[in-house]
mmCIF file of C-alpha atoms in Angstrom:
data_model
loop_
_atom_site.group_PDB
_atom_site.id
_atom_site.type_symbol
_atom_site.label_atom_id
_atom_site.label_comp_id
_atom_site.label_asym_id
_atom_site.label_seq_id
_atom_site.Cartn_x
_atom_site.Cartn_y
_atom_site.Cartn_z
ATOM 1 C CA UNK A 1 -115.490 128.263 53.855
ATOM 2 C CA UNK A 2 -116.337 128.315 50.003
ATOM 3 C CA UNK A 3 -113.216 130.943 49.641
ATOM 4 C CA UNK A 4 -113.462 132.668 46.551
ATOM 5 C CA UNK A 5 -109.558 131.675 44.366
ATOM 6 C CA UNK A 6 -107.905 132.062 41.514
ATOM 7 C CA UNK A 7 -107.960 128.849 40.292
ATOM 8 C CA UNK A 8 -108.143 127.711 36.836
ATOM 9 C CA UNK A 9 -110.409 124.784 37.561
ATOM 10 C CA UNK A 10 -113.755 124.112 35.430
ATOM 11 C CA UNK A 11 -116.657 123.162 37.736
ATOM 12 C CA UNK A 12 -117.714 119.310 37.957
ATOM 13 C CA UNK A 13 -121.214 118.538 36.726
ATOM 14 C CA UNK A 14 -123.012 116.002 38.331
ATOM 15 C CA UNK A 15 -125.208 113.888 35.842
ATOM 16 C CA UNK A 16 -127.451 112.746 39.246
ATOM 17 C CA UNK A 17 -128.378 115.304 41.482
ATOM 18 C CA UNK A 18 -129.074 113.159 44.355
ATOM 19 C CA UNK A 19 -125.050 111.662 43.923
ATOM 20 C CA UNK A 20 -124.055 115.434 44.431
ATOM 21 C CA UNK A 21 -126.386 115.859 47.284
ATOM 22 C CA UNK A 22 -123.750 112.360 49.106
ATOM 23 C CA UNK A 23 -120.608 114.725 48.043
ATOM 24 C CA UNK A 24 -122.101 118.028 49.308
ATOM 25 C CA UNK A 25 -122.615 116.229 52.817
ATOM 26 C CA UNK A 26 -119.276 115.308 53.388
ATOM 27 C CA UNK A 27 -118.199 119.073 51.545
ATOM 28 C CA UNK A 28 -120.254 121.024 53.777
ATOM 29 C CA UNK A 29 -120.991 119.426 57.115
ATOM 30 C CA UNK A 30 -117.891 116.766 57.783
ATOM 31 C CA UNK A 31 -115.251 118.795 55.585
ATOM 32 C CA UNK A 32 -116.486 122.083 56.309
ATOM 33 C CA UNK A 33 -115.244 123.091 53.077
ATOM 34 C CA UNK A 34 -118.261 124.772 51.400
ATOM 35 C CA UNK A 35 -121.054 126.172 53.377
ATOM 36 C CA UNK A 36 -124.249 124.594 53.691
ATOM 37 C CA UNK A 37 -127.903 125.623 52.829
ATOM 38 C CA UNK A 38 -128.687 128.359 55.800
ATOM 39 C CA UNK A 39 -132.450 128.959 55.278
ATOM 40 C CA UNK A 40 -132.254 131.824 57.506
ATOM 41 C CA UNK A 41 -130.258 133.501 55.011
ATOM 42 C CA UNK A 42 -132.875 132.614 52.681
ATOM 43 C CA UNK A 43 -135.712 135.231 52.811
ATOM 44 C CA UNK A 44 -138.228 131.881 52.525
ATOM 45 C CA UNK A 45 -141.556 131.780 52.475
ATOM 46 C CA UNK A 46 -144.176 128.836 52.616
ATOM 47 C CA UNK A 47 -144.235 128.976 49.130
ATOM 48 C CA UNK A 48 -140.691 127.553 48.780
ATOM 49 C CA UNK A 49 -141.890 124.145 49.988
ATOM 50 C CA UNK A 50 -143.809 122.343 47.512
ATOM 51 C CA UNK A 51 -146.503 119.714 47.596
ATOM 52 C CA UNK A 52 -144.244 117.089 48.975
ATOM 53 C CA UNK A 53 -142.428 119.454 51.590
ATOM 54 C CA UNK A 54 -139.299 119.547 49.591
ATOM 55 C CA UNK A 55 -137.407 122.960 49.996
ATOM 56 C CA UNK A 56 -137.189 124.504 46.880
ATOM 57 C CA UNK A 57 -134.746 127.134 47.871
ATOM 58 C CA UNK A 58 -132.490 124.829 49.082
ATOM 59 C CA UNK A 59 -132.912 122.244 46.756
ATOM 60 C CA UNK A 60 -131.582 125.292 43.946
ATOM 61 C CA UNK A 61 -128.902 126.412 46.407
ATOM 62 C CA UNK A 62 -127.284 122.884 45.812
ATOM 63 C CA UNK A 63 -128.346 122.250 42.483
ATOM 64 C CA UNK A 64 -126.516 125.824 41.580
ATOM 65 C CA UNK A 65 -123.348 125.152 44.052
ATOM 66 C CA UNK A 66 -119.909 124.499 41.886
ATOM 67 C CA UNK A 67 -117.866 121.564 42.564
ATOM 68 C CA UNK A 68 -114.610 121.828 42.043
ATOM 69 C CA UNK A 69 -111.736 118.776 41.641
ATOM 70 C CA UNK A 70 -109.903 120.293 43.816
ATOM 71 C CA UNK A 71 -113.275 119.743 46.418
ATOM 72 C CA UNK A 72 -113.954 116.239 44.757
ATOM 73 C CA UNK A 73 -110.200 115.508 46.239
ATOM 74 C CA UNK A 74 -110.836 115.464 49.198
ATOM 75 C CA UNK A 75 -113.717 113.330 49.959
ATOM 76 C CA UNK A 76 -112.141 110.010 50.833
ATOM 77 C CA UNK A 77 -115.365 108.494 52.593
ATOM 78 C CA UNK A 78 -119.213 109.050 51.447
ATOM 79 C CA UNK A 79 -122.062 108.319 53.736
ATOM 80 C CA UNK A 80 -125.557 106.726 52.205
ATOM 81 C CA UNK A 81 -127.807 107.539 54.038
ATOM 82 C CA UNK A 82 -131.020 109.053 54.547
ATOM 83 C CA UNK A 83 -130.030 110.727 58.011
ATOM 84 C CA UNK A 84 -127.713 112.793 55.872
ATOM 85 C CA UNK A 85 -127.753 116.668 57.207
ATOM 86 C CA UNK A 86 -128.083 117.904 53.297
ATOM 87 C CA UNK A 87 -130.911 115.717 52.479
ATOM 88 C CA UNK A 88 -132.912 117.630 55.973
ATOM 89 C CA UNK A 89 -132.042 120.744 54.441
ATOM 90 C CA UNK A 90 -133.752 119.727 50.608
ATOM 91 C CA UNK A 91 -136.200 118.096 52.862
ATOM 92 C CA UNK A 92 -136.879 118.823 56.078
ATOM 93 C CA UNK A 93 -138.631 116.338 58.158
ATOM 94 C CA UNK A 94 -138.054 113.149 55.595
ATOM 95 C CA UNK A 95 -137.665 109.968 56.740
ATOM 96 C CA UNK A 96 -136.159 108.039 54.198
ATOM 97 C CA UNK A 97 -139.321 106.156 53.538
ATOM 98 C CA UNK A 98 -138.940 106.331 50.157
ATOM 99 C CA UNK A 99 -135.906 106.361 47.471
ATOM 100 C CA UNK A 100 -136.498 109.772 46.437
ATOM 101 C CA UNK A 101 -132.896 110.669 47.097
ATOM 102 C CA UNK A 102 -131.385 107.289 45.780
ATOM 103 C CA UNK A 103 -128.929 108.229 43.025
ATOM 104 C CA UNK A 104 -129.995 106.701 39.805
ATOM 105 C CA UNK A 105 -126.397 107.041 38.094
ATOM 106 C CA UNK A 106 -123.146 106.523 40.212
ATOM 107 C CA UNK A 107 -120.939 107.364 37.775
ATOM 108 C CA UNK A 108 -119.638 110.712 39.341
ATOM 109 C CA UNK A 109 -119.574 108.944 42.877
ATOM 110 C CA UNK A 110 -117.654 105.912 40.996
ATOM 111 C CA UNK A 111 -114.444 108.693 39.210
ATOM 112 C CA UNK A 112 -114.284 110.363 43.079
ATOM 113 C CA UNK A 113 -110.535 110.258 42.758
ATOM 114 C CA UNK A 114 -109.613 109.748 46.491
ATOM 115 C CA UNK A 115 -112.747 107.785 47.564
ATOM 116 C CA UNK A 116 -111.465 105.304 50.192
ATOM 117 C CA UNK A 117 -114.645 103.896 51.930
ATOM 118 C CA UNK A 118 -118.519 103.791 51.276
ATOM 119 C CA UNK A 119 -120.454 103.108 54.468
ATOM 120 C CA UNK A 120 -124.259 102.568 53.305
ATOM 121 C CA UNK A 121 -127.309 102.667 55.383
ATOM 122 C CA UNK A 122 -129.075 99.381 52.800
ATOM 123 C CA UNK A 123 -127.614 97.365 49.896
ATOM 124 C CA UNK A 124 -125.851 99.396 47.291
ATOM 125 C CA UNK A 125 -126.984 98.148 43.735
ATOM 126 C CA UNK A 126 -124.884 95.334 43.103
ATOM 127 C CA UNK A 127 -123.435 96.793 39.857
ATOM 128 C CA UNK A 128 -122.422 99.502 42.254
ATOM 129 C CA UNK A 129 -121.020 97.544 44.831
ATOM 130 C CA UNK A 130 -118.926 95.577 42.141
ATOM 131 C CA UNK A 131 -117.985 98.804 40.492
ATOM 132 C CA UNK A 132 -116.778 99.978 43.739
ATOM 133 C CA UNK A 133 -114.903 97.242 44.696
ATOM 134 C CA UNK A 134 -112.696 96.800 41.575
ATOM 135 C CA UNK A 135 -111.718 100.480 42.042
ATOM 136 C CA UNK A 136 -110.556 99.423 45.631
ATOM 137 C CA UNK A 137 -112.890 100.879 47.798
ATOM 138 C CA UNK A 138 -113.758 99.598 51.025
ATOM 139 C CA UNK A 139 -117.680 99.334 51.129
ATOM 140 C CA UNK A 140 -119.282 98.909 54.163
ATOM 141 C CA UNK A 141 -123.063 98.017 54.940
ATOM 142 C CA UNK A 142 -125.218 97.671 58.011
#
């Protein structure tokens, strides 16, 4: 996992955190393509978790992990949700009462180049929805 190559690719940034946080799920707990936030790796302290319990450590570990296309290419279904393993690790102990991990701009979900399905936890934004749909993409609610 996360195999150091000699690719030529730039890294993808992500103009909403929270939208990377739906990628990096699939990347590095369905996928297994990257590896995911190991706090025991981490050296943490109760210091890392600010006011609102958030893990700061793992919250940078994310924020500083490189997406490549090549990665982007190969997520072909995304998961919203707020049972998501990722958002336990920024978070541990949320329970989605709140939209704190809602992605405010879809944009980089939207250009996923092989995105085939969206299964969603609650309504998508309907510009979203719409957006996904004329793209092609199956969206599915519960």
């Amino acid at each position: 996992m996360d195999h150091e190559s000699n690719t030529t690719e730039e890294p993808v940034e992500f103009a909403d955190f929270n939208a990377k946080l739906l990628v990096l799920d699939v990347l590095c707990y369905d996928l297994d393509v990257l590896d995911p936030y190991d706090p025991e790796t981490a050296d943490e302290t109760e210091e890392d978790l600010d006011v609102d319990g958030q893990d700061d450590r793992a919250r940078e570990y994310y924020d500083d992990l490189e997406l490549l296309p090549s990665h982007l290419s190969l997520v072909t279904e995304l998961s919203v949700d707020t049972e998501l393993e990722v958002l336990q690790d920024v978070h541990p102990g949320w329970e989605g009462s709140d939209d704190r991990f809602d992605p405010q701009n879809w944009d980089d979900v939207l250009d996923l180049p092989a995105l085939r399905t969206v299964y969603a936890a609650a309504p998508l934004p309907a510009h979203v929805a719409e957006a996904l749909g004329a793209k092609g993409v199956e969206f599915r609610s519960a």
